[in-house]
mmCIF file of N, CA and C in Angstrom:
data_model
loop_
_atom_site.group_PDB
_atom_site.id
_atom_site.type_symbol
_atom_site.label_atom_id
_atom_site.label_comp_id
_atom_site.label_asym_id
_atom_site.label_seq_id
_atom_site.Cartn_x
_atom_site.Cartn_y
_atom_site.Cartn_z
ATOM 1 N N MET A 250 0.849 -1.171 0.000
ATOM 2 C CA MET A 250 0.000 0.000 0.000
ATOM 3 C C MET A 250 0.898 1.239 0.000
ATOM 4 N N ALA A 251 0.577 2.198 -0.841
ATOM 5 C CA ALA A 251 1.362 3.428 -0.950
ATOM 6 C C ALA A 251 0.978 4.406 0.152
ATOM 7 N N LYS A 252 1.930 5.254 0.520
ATOM 8 C CA LYS A 252 1.677 6.313 1.489
ATOM 9 C C LYS A 252 1.820 7.637 0.767
ATOM 10 N N ASP A 253 0.853 8.540 0.977
ATOM 11 C CA ASP A 253 0.848 9.832 0.308
ATOM 12 C C ASP A 253 0.648 10.915 1.364
ATOM 13 N N THR A 254 1.364 12.004 1.241
ATOM 14 C CA THR A 254 1.242 13.099 2.199
ATOM 15 C C THR A 254 0.474 14.238 1.555
ATOM 16 N N VAL A 255 -0.538 14.713 2.264
ATOM 17 C CA VAL A 255 -1.374 15.798 1.768
ATOM 18 C C VAL A 255 -1.516 16.827 2.884
ATOM 19 N N ARG A 256 -1.456 18.098 2.521
ATOM 20 C CA ARG A 256 -1.653 19.169 3.496
ATOM 21 C C ARG A 256 -3.090 19.665 3.407
ATOM 22 N N TYR A 257 -3.713 19.846 4.584
ATOM 23 C CA TYR A 257 -5.078 20.349 4.663
ATOM 24 C C TYR A 257 -5.098 21.581 5.551
ATOM 25 N N PRO A 258 -6.025 22.506 5.287
ATOM 26 C CA PRO A 258 -6.175 23.653 6.197
ATOM 27 C C PRO A 258 -6.540 23.150 7.603
ATOM 28 N N ASP A 259 -6.117 23.878 8.616
ATOM 29 C CA ASP A 259 -6.381 23.483 9.998
ATOM 30 C C ASP A 259 -7.865 23.270 10.261
ATOM 31 N N GLU A 260 -8.715 24.096 9.643
ATOM 32 C CA GLU A 260 -10.157 23.978 9.857
ATOM 33 C C GLU A 260 -10.679 22.633 9.363
ATOM 34 N N VAL A 261 -10.143 22.150 8.249
ATOM 35 C CA VAL A 261 -10.564 20.861 7.700
ATOM 36 C C VAL A 261 -10.137 19.743 8.649
ATOM 37 N N VAL A 262 -8.905 19.797 9.107
ATOM 38 C CA VAL A 262 -8.400 18.772 10.028
ATOM 39 C C VAL A 262 -9.199 18.789 11.326
ATOM 40 N N ASP A 263 -9.532 19.978 11.827
ATOM 41 C CA ASP A 263 -10.333 20.084 13.049
ATOM 42 C C ASP A 263 -11.697 19.419 12.862
ATOM 43 N N GLU A 264 -12.311 19.629 11.700
ATOM 44 C CA GLU A 264 -13.622 19.031 11.440
ATOM 45 C C GLU A 264 -13.518 17.510 11.343
ATOM 46 N N ILE A 265 -12.453 17.027 10.712
ATOM 47 C CA ILE A 265 -12.232 15.581 10.616
ATOM 48 C C ILE A 265 -12.014 15.001 12.014
ATOM 49 N N ASP A 266 -11.229 15.687 12.831
ATOM 50 C CA ASP A 266 -11.020 15.244 14.215
ATOM 51 C C ASP A 266 -12.344 15.140 14.962
ATOM 52 N N THR A 267 -13.231 16.106 14.747
ATOM 53 C CA THR A 267 -14.538 16.086 15.393
ATOM 54 C C THR A 267 -15.337 14.863 14.954
ATOM 55 N N LEU A 268 -15.311 14.553 13.641
ATOM 56 C CA LEU A 268 -16.025 13.372 13.144
ATOM 57 C C LEU A 268 -15.479 12.087 13.770
ATOM 58 N N VAL A 269 -14.173 12.028 13.945
ATOM 59 C CA VAL A 269 -13.563 10.851 14.576
ATOM 60 C C VAL A 269 -13.941 10.806 16.054
ATOM 61 N N ASP A 270 -13.844 11.947 16.748
ATOM 62 C CA ASP A 270 -14.199 12.009 18.171
ATOM 63 C C ASP A 270 -15.656 11.631 18.404
ATOM 64 N N ASP A 271 -16.531 12.001 17.450
ATOM 65 C CA ASP A 271 -17.952 11.691 17.566
ATOM 66 C C ASP A 271 -18.278 10.259 17.146
ATOM 67 N N GLY A 272 -17.271 9.525 16.671
ATOM 68 C CA GLY A 272 -17.474 8.133 16.291
ATOM 69 C C GLY A 272 -18.043 7.917 14.903
ATOM 70 N N VAL A 273 -18.125 8.984 14.101
ATOM 71 C CA VAL A 273 -18.626 8.834 12.739
ATOM 72 C C VAL A 273 -17.649 7.979 11.936
ATOM 73 N N PHE A 274 -16.354 8.191 12.160
ATOM 74 C CA PHE A 274 -15.298 7.387 11.559
ATOM 75 C C PHE A 274 -14.438 6.843 12.690
ATOM 76 N N GLU A 275 -13.902 5.641 12.498
ATOM 77 C CA GLU A 275 -13.076 5.025 13.537
ATOM 78 C C GLU A 275 -11.738 5.738 13.707
ATOM 79 N N SER A 276 -11.230 6.298 12.607
ATOM 80 C CA SER A 276 -9.935 6.969 12.658
ATOM 81 C C SER A 276 -9.857 7.980 11.525
ATOM 82 N N LYS A 277 -8.842 8.841 11.593
ATOM 83 C CA LYS A 277 -8.620 9.782 10.502
ATOM 84 C C LYS A 277 -8.263 9.031 9.223
ATOM 85 N N SER A 278 -7.503 7.967 9.365
ATOM 86 C CA SER A 278 -7.144 7.174 8.183
ATOM 87 C C SER A 278 -8.385 6.616 7.496
ATOM 88 N N GLU A 279 -9.341 6.136 8.290
ATOM 89 C CA GLU A 279 -10.575 5.622 7.696
ATOM 90 C C GLU A 279 -11.306 6.739 6.952
ATOM 91 N N PHE A 280 -11.354 7.934 7.530
ATOM 92 C CA PHE A 280 -11.998 9.059 6.857
ATOM 93 C C PHE A 280 -11.323 9.353 5.529
ATOM 94 N N TYR A 281 -9.992 9.470 5.541
ATOM 95 C CA TYR A 281 -9.263 9.815 4.321
ATOM 96 C C TYR A 281 -9.424 8.737 3.251
ATOM 97 N N ARG A 282 -9.344 7.471 3.639
ATOM 98 C CA ARG A 282 -9.514 6.389 2.662
ATOM 99 C C ARG A 282 -10.912 6.415 2.079
ATOM 100 N N PHE A 283 -11.914 6.537 2.956
ATOM 101 C CA PHE A 283 -13.295 6.549 2.480
ATOM 102 C C PHE A 283 -13.550 7.741 1.562
ATOM 103 N N SER A 284 -13.134 8.923 1.973
ATOM 104 C CA SER A 284 -13.428 10.122 1.181
ATOM 105 C C SER A 284 -12.759 10.066 -0.187
ATOM 106 N N ALA A 285 -11.539 9.572 -0.241
ATOM 107 C CA ALA A 285 -10.848 9.448 -1.528
ATOM 108 C C ALA A 285 -11.579 8.468 -2.430
ATOM 109 N N GLU A 286 -11.974 7.330 -1.893
ATOM 110 C CA GLU A 286 -12.673 6.336 -2.711
ATOM 111 C C GLU A 286 -14.054 6.835 -3.128
ATOM 112 N N TYR A 287 -14.710 7.572 -2.249
ATOM 113 C CA TYR A 287 -16.037 8.098 -2.575
ATOM 114 C C TYR A 287 -15.950 9.052 -3.771
ATOM 115 N N VAL A 288 -14.990 9.954 -3.749
ATOM 116 C CA VAL A 288 -14.823 10.896 -4.856
ATOM 117 C C VAL A 288 -14.412 10.153 -6.123
ATOM 118 N N LEU A 289 -13.503 9.199 -6.004
ATOM 119 C CA LEU A 289 -13.101 8.420 -7.183
ATOM 120 C C LEU A 289 -14.292 7.695 -7.797
ATOM 121 N N ALA A 290 -15.162 7.154 -6.957
ATOM 122 C CA ALA A 290 -16.356 6.467 -7.463
ATOM 123 C C ALA A 290 -17.296 7.442 -8.165
ATOM 124 N N LEU A 291 -17.301 8.698 -7.734
ATOM 125 C CA LEU A 291 -18.155 9.704 -8.366
ATOM 126 C C LEU A 291 -17.648 10.111 -9.741
ATOM 127 N N VAL A 292 -16.340 10.248 -9.860
ATOM 128 C CA VAL A 292 -15.789 10.811 -11.097
ATOM 129 C C VAL A 292 -15.297 9.763 -12.087
ATOM 130 N N SER A 293 -15.233 8.512 -11.684
ATOM 131 C CA SER A 293 -14.760 7.468 -12.588
ATOM 132 C C SER A 293 -15.754 6.319 -12.617
ATOM 133 N N ASP A 294 -16.340 6.089 -13.775
ATOM 134 C CA ASP A 294 -17.300 4.999 -13.917
ATOM 135 C C ASP A 294 -16.657 3.643 -13.674
ATOM 136 N N ASP A 295 -15.349 3.546 -13.840
ATOM 137 C CA ASP A 295 -14.644 2.274 -13.716
ATOM 138 C C ASP A 295 -14.147 1.987 -12.301
ATOM 139 N N TRP A 296 -14.206 2.978 -11.405
ATOM 140 C CA TRP A 296 -13.637 2.796 -10.071
ATOM 141 C C TRP A 296 -14.549 1.947 -9.198
ATOM 142 N N GLU A 297 -13.995 0.919 -8.603
ATOM 143 C CA GLU A 297 -14.701 0.066 -7.658
ATOM 144 C C GLU A 297 -14.050 0.246 -6.282
ATOM 145 N N PRO A 298 -14.745 0.866 -5.330
ATOM 146 C CA PRO A 298 -14.157 1.088 -4.000
ATOM 147 C C PRO A 298 -13.727 -0.225 -3.351
ATOM 148 N N GLU A 299 -12.561 -0.181 -2.713
ATOM 149 C CA GLU A 299 -12.010 -1.357 -2.048
ATOM 150 C C GLU A 299 -11.849 -1.158 -0.550
ATOM 151 N N THR A 300 -12.140 0.051 -0.067
ATOM 152 C CA THR A 300 -12.009 0.332 1.357
ATOM 153 C C THR A 300 -12.897 -0.608 2.153
ATOM 154 N N PHE A 301 -12.336 -1.168 3.216
ATOM 155 C CA PHE A 301 -13.085 -2.061 4.100
ATOM 156 C C PHE A 301 -14.334 -1.349 4.604
ATOM 157 N N ASN A 302 -15.470 -1.996 4.492
ATOM 158 C CA ASN A 302 -16.760 -1.463 4.954
ATOM 159 C C ASN A 302 -17.198 -0.211 4.203
ATOM 160 N N TYR A 303 -16.703 0.000 2.987
ATOM 161 C CA TYR A 303 -17.068 1.188 2.212
ATOM 162 C C TYR A 303 -18.588 1.337 2.113
ATOM 163 N N GLY A 304 -19.267 0.268 1.693
ATOM 164 C CA GLY A 304 -20.720 0.321 1.521
ATOM 165 C C GLY A 304 -21.446 0.617 2.816
ATOM 166 N N GLU A 305 -20.994 0.001 3.904
ATOM 167 C CA GLU A 305 -21.622 0.239 5.200
ATOM 168 C C GLU A 305 -21.447 1.691 5.635
ATOM 169 N N ILE A 306 -20.248 2.209 5.451
ATOM 170 C CA ILE A 306 -19.994 3.611 5.831
ATOM 171 C C ILE A 306 -20.858 4.537 4.986
ATOM 172 N N ARG A 307 -20.891 4.308 3.671
ATOM 173 C CA ARG A 307 -21.694 5.149 2.782
ATOM 174 C C ARG A 307 -23.160 5.102 3.191
ATOM 175 N N ASP A 308 -23.667 3.898 3.467
ATOM 176 C CA ASP A 308 -25.070 3.763 3.859
ATOM 177 C C ASP A 308 -25.344 4.429 5.202
ATOM 178 N N GLU A 309 -24.419 4.251 6.155
ATOM 179 C CA GLU A 309 -24.574 4.854 7.479
ATOM 180 C C GLU A 309 -24.597 6.376 7.394
ATOM 181 N N LEU A 310 -23.776 6.933 6.475
ATOM 182 C CA LEU A 310 -23.746 8.382 6.293
ATOM 183 C C LEU A 310 -24.903 8.875 5.442
ATOM 184 N N ASP A 311 -25.687 7.920 4.907
ATOM 185 C CA ASP A 311 -26.843 8.226 4.066
ATOM 186 C C ASP A 311 -26.435 9.014 2.826
ATOM 187 N N LEU A 312 -25.314 8.593 2.220
ATOM 188 C CA LEU A 312 -24.829 9.226 1.002
ATOM 189 C C LEU A 312 -25.487 8.571 -0.197
ATOM 190 N N GLN A 313 -25.877 9.373 -1.147
ATOM 191 C CA GLN A 313 -26.524 8.867 -2.346
ATOM 192 C C GLN A 313 -25.483 8.375 -3.333
ATOM 193 N N GLU A 314 -25.882 7.401 -4.149
ATOM 194 C CA GLU A 314 -24.996 6.925 -5.212
ATOM 195 C C GLU A 314 -24.689 8.054 -6.185
ATOM 196 N N GLU A 315 -25.673 8.858 -6.507
ATOM 197 C CA GLU A 315 -25.525 9.966 -7.451
ATOM 198 C C GLU A 315 -25.864 11.274 -6.739
ATOM 199 N N PRO A 316 -24.918 11.903 -6.073
ATOM 200 C CA PRO A 316 -25.221 13.148 -5.370
ATOM 201 C C PRO A 316 -25.790 14.201 -6.315
ATOM 202 N N VAL A 317 -26.826 14.870 -5.870
ATOM 203 C CA VAL A 317 -27.494 15.849 -6.719
ATOM 204 C C VAL A 317 -26.756 17.186 -6.767
ATOM 205 N N LEU A 318 -25.854 17.430 -5.858
ATOM 206 C CA LEU A 318 -25.194 18.730 -5.809
ATOM 207 C C LEU A 318 -24.157 18.935 -6.918
ATOM 208 N N ILE A 319 -23.679 17.863 -7.524
ATOM 209 C CA ILE A 319 -22.610 18.033 -8.484
ATOM 210 C C ILE A 319 -23.032 17.753 -9.914
ATOM 211 N N GLY A 320 -24.284 17.536 -10.162
ATOM 212 C CA GLY A 320 -24.769 17.424 -11.524
ATOM 213 C C GLY A 320 -24.869 16.009 -12.045
ATOM 214 N N ALA A 321 -25.534 15.894 -13.176
ATOM 215 C CA ALA A 321 -25.819 14.598 -13.776
ATOM 216 C C ALA A 321 -24.571 13.929 -14.338
ATOM 217 N N ASP A 322 -23.516 14.681 -14.539
ATOM 218 C CA ASP A 322 -22.287 14.109 -15.108
ATOM 219 C C ASP A 322 -21.453 13.383 -14.059
ATOM 220 N N GLY A 323 -21.967 13.266 -12.848
ATOM 221 C CA GLY A 323 -21.223 12.598 -11.794
ATOM 222 C C GLY A 323 -20.108 13.442 -11.221
ATOM 223 N N GLY A 324 -20.065 14.719 -11.574
ATOM 224 C CA GLY A 324 -19.071 15.622 -11.017
ATOM 225 C C GLY A 324 -17.889 15.907 -11.917
ATOM 226 N N ARG A 325 -17.827 15.273 -13.084
ATOM 227 C CA ARG A 325 -16.661 15.462 -13.955
ATOM 228 C C ARG A 325 -16.508 16.910 -14.404
ATOM 229 N N ASP A 326 -17.603 17.544 -14.820
ATOM 230 C CA ASP A 326 -17.505 18.941 -15.262
ATOM 231 C C ASP A 326 -17.048 19.842 -14.123
ATOM 232 N N PHE A 327 -17.615 19.640 -12.944
ATOM 233 C CA PHE A 327 -17.230 20.462 -11.803
ATOM 234 C C PHE A 327 -15.784 20.183 -11.414
ATOM 235 N N LEU A 328 -15.383 18.917 -11.404
ATOM 236 C CA LEU A 328 -13.992 18.587 -11.083
ATOM 237 C C LEU A 328 -13.047 19.261 -12.076
ATOM 238 N N ASN A 329 -13.386 19.249 -13.342
ATOM 239 C CA ASN A 329 -12.560 19.930 -14.344
ATOM 240 C C ASN A 329 -12.520 21.434 -14.090
ATOM 241 N N ALA A 330 -13.645 22.003 -13.659
ATOM 242 C CA ALA A 330 -13.679 23.437 -13.346
ATOM 243 C C ALA A 330 -12.791 23.737 -12.141
ATOM 244 N N VAL A 331 -12.824 22.874 -11.135
ATOM 245 C CA VAL A 331 -11.960 23.052 -9.964
ATOM 246 C C VAL A 331 -10.497 23.023 -10.394
ATOM 247 N N ILE A 332 -10.151 22.079 -11.249
ATOM 248 C CA ILE A 332 -8.772 21.967 -11.727
ATOM 249 C C ILE A 332 -8.367 23.242 -12.471
ATOM 250 N N THR A 333 -9.256 23.757 -13.324
ATOM 251 C CA THR A 333 -8.964 24.974 -14.081
ATOM 252 C C THR A 333 -8.754 26.158 -13.153
ATOM 253 N N VAL A 334 -9.656 26.349 -12.197
ATOM 254 C CA VAL A 334 -9.539 27.470 -11.265
ATOM 255 C C VAL A 334 -8.284 27.314 -10.409
ATOM 256 N N ARG A 335 -7.974 26.097 -10.005
ATOM 257 C CA ARG A 335 -6.761 25.857 -9.201
ATOM 258 C C ARG A 335 -5.510 26.216 -10.000
ATOM 259 N N GLN A 336 -5.453 25.775 -11.260
ATOM 260 C CA GLN A 336 -4.291 26.086 -12.091
ATOM 261 C C GLN A 336 -4.129 27.590 -12.261
ATOM 262 N N LEU A 337 -5.219 28.272 -12.539
ATOM 263 C CA LEU A 337 -5.162 29.723 -12.712
ATOM 264 C C LEU A 337 -4.794 30.408 -11.402
ATOM 265 N N GLY A 338 -5.341 29.918 -10.296
ATOM 266 C CA GLY A 338 -5.013 30.483 -8.987
ATOM 267 C C GLY A 338 -3.551 30.319 -8.635
ATOM 268 N N LEU A 339 -2.998 29.155 -8.928
ATOM 269 C CA LEU A 339 -1.581 28.917 -8.648
ATOM 270 C C LEU A 339 -0.680 29.844 -9.459
ATOM 271 N N ARG A 340 -1.166 30.251 -10.629
ATOM 272 C CA ARG A 340 -0.394 31.158 -11.497
ATOM 273 C C ARG A 340 -0.712 32.628 -11.221
ATOM 274 N N ASN A 341 -1.577 32.870 -10.232
ATOM 275 C CA ASN A 341 -2.031 34.222 -9.908
ATOM 276 C C ASN A 341 -2.771 34.878 -11.073
ATOM 277 N N ASP A 342 -3.396 34.090 -11.943
ATOM 278 C CA ASP A 342 -4.216 34.595 -13.042
ATOM 279 C C ASP A 342 -5.656 34.751 -12.560
ATOM 280 N N PHE A 343 -5.844 35.643 -11.589
ATOM 281 C CA PHE A 343 -7.137 35.781 -10.935
ATOM 282 C C PHE A 343 -8.218 36.314 -11.870
ATOM 283 N N ASP A 344 -7.866 37.275 -12.730
ATOM 284 C CA ASP A 344 -8.847 37.820 -13.664
ATOM 285 C C ASP A 344 -9.337 36.749 -14.629
ATOM 286 N N GLU A 345 -8.412 35.932 -15.121
ATOM 287 C CA GLU A 345 -8.800 34.858 -16.036
ATOM 288 C C GLU A 345 -9.665 33.811 -15.327
ATOM 289 N N ALA A 346 -9.339 33.526 -14.080
ATOM 290 C CA ALA A 346 -10.134 32.582 -13.305
ATOM 291 C C ALA A 346 -11.546 33.126 -13.083
ATOM 292 N N GLU A 347 -11.646 34.410 -12.739
ATOM 293 C CA GLU A 347 -12.965 35.033 -12.570
ATOM 294 C C GLU A 347 -13.771 34.976 -13.859
ATOM 295 N N GLN A 348 -13.119 35.266 -14.963
ATOM 296 C CA GLN A 348 -13.787 35.221 -16.263
ATOM 297 C C GLN A 348 -14.287 33.802 -16.552
ATOM 298 N N PHE A 349 -13.472 32.798 -16.260
ATOM 299 C CA PHE A 349 -13.873 31.405 -16.463
ATOM 300 C C PHE A 349 -15.121 31.082 -15.646
ATOM 301 N N ILE A 350 -15.108 31.477 -14.377
ATOM 302 C CA ILE A 350 -16.256 31.199 -13.502
ATOM 303 C C ILE A 350 -17.489 31.932 -14.015
ATOM 304 N N ASP A 351 -17.342 33.210 -14.339
ATOM 305 C CA ASP A 351 -18.477 34.005 -14.811
ATOM 306 C C ASP A 351 -19.074 33.476 -16.113
ATOM 307 N N GLU A 352 -18.223 32.945 -16.990
ATOM 308 C CA GLU A 352 -18.705 32.426 -18.273
ATOM 309 C C GLU A 352 -19.408 31.079 -18.141
ATOM 310 N N ASN A 353 -19.125 30.359 -17.058
ATOM 311 C CA ASN A 353 -19.648 29.005 -16.935
ATOM 312 C C ASN A 353 -20.686 28.807 -15.830
ATOM 313 N N TYR A 354 -20.836 29.795 -14.941
ATOM 314 C CA TYR A 354 -21.740 29.633 -13.802
ATOM 315 C C TYR A 354 -22.523 30.912 -13.552
ATOM 316 N N GLU A 355 -23.771 30.740 -13.152
ATOM 317 C CA GLU A 355 -24.594 31.867 -12.716
ATOM 318 C C GLU A 355 -24.110 32.309 -11.336
ATOM 319 N N THR A 356 -24.369 33.554 -10.981
ATOM 320 C CA THR A 356 -23.883 34.075 -9.694
ATOM 321 C C THR A 356 -24.511 33.348 -8.504
ATOM 322 N N THR A 357 -25.690 32.771 -8.689
ATOM 323 C CA THR A 357 -26.357 32.059 -7.596
ATOM 324 C C THR A 357 -26.116 30.552 -7.646
ATOM 325 N N ASP A 358 -25.361 30.081 -8.610
ATOM 326 C CA ASP A 358 -25.077 28.649 -8.759
ATOM 327 C C ASP A 358 -24.134 28.199 -7.646
ATOM 328 N N ARG A 359 -24.515 27.172 -6.934
ATOM 329 C CA ARG A 359 -23.725 26.664 -5.813
ATOM 330 C C ARG A 359 -22.307 26.303 -6.248
ATOM 331 N N SER A 360 -22.171 25.644 -7.390
ATOM 332 C CA SER A 360 -20.840 25.270 -7.876
ATOM 333 C C SER A 360 -19.993 26.506 -8.148
ATOM 334 N N GLY A 361 -20.608 27.526 -8.730
ATOM 335 C CA GLY A 361 -19.886 28.773 -8.987
ATOM 336 C C GLY A 361 -19.418 29.436 -7.703
ATOM 337 N N MET A 362 -20.261 29.398 -6.678
ATOM 338 C CA MET A 362 -19.876 29.983 -5.387
ATOM 339 C C MET A 362 -18.708 29.229 -4.772
ATOM 340 N N ILE A 363 -18.703 27.910 -4.923
ATOM 341 C CA ILE A 363 -17.590 27.117 -4.402
ATOM 342 C C ILE A 363 -16.299 27.483 -5.138
ATOM 343 N N LEU A 364 -16.389 27.640 -6.452
ATOM 344 C CA LEU A 364 -15.208 28.018 -7.234
ATOM 345 C C LEU A 364 -14.726 29.412 -6.848
ATOM 346 N N GLU A 365 -15.651 30.327 -6.600
ATOM 347 C CA GLU A 365 -15.272 31.673 -6.140
ATOM 348 C C GLU A 365 -14.532 31.592 -4.804
ATOM 349 N N GLU A 366 -15.007 30.734 -3.919
ATOM 350 C CA GLU A 366 -14.353 30.567 -2.616
ATOM 351 C C GLU A 366 -12.959 29.977 -2.787
ATOM 352 N N LEU A 367 -12.815 29.010 -3.680
ATOM 353 C CA LEU A 367 -11.500 28.438 -3.975
ATOM 354 C C LEU A 367 -10.559 29.521 -4.497
ATOM 355 N N LEU A 368 -11.056 30.342 -5.396
ATOM 356 C CA LEU A 368 -10.247 31.428 -5.944
ATOM 357 C C LEU A 368 -9.847 32.416 -4.854
ATOM 358 N N ARG A 369 -10.749 32.686 -3.919
ATOM 359 C CA ARG A 369 -10.445 33.591 -2.803
ATOM 360 C C ARG A 369 -9.272 33.067 -1.982
ATOM 361 N N VAL A 370 -9.205 31.751 -1.797
ATOM 362 C CA VAL A 370 -8.100 31.154 -1.049
ATOM 363 C C VAL A 370 -6.770 31.471 -1.738
ATOM 364 N N TYR A 371 -6.738 31.339 -3.076
ATOM 365 C CA TYR A 371 -5.505 31.624 -3.801
ATOM 366 C C TYR A 371 -5.156 33.115 -3.750
ATOM 367 N N ARG A 372 -6.163 33.974 -3.827
ATOM 368 C CA ARG A 372 -5.916 35.418 -3.711
ATOM 369 C C ARG A 372 -5.330 35.755 -2.350
ATOM 370 N N ASP A 373 -5.940 35.203 -1.298
ATOM 371 C CA ASP A 373 -5.461 35.465 0.061
ATOM 372 C C ASP A 373 -4.019 35.007 0.227
ATOM 373 N N ARG A 374 -3.723 33.849 -0.324
ATOM 374 C CA ARG A 374 -2.351 33.335 -0.209
ATOM 375 C C ARG A 374 -1.368 34.220 -0.966
ATOM 376 N N ALA A 375 -1.777 34.717 -2.123
ATOM 377 C CA ALA A 375 -0.902 35.592 -2.904
ATOM 378 C C ALA A 375 -0.670 36.912 -2.147
ATOM 379 N N GLU A 376 -1.729 37.447 -1.541
ATOM 380 C CA GLU A 376 -1.606 38.688 -0.776
ATOM 381 C C GLU A 376 -0.722 38.515 0.454
ATOM 382 N N ASN A 377 -0.773 37.324 1.066
ATOM 383 C CA ASN A 377 0.008 37.070 2.267
ATOM 384 C C ASN A 377 1.402 36.534 1.969
ATOM 385 N N GLY A 378 1.699 36.343 0.689
ATOM 386 C CA GLY A 378 3.021 35.868 0.293
ATOM 387 C C GLY A 378 3.260 34.394 0.529
ATOM 388 N N SER A 379 2.192 33.617 0.764
ATOM 389 C CA SER A 379 2.333 32.190 0.984
ATOM 390 C C SER A 379 2.560 31.473 -0.330
ATOM 391 N N THR A 380 3.431 30.476 -0.314
ATOM 392 C CA THR A 380 3.717 29.713 -1.525
ATOM 393 C C THR A 380 3.146 28.310 -1.480
ATOM 394 N N SER A 381 2.500 27.950 -0.367
ATOM 395 C CA SER A 381 1.948 26.594 -0.283
ATOM 396 C C SER A 381 0.666 26.507 -1.086
ATOM 397 N N GLY A 382 0.436 25.356 -1.716
ATOM 398 C CA GLY A 382 -0.729 25.147 -2.580
ATOM 399 C C GLY A 382 -1.930 24.651 -1.817
ATOM 400 N N VAL A 383 -3.058 24.649 -2.523
ATOM 401 C CA VAL A 383 -4.294 24.142 -1.947
ATOM 402 C C VAL A 383 -4.513 22.749 -2.452
#
C-alpha cells in the first residue's frame, strides 16, 4: 500500500477530528480512505471502491450513489472546473479565473460559489506571500 502526504487547512483537520471524536469514523485514516474512494467512485465509472466497509460507511452516512449537488455528469464537469480554477489560482491569473467562472456559472449557482471561494483562497495566499498550494 502506498503512502501519500497531503496538506489540509487546519479547519478541515479540526472538522475531521470532530467526526472521529464523535465516532462517525473510527480513525482519521478511515476518513481519508473513504473520502478518496467516494470521490473516485463519483468521477470514474470504472472505479470500484475497495475500502473495508465502504458500503456500510456510505449507507450509514446516508450518502446517495448519485449526489445531486454536483450534476448529472457525476461531477466530472465540476472537477474539471476546480482543476482549471486551481491552475489559474496557482499562477495568480485571478482575472482569467474570474472570467472562467463568470462564463460558466450563474452568480447564484452553488458550484460557482464554491469556485469563487476556492479562488479567494488563492488570492489570500498571494496577498500574504504564501507559496503553499491548496
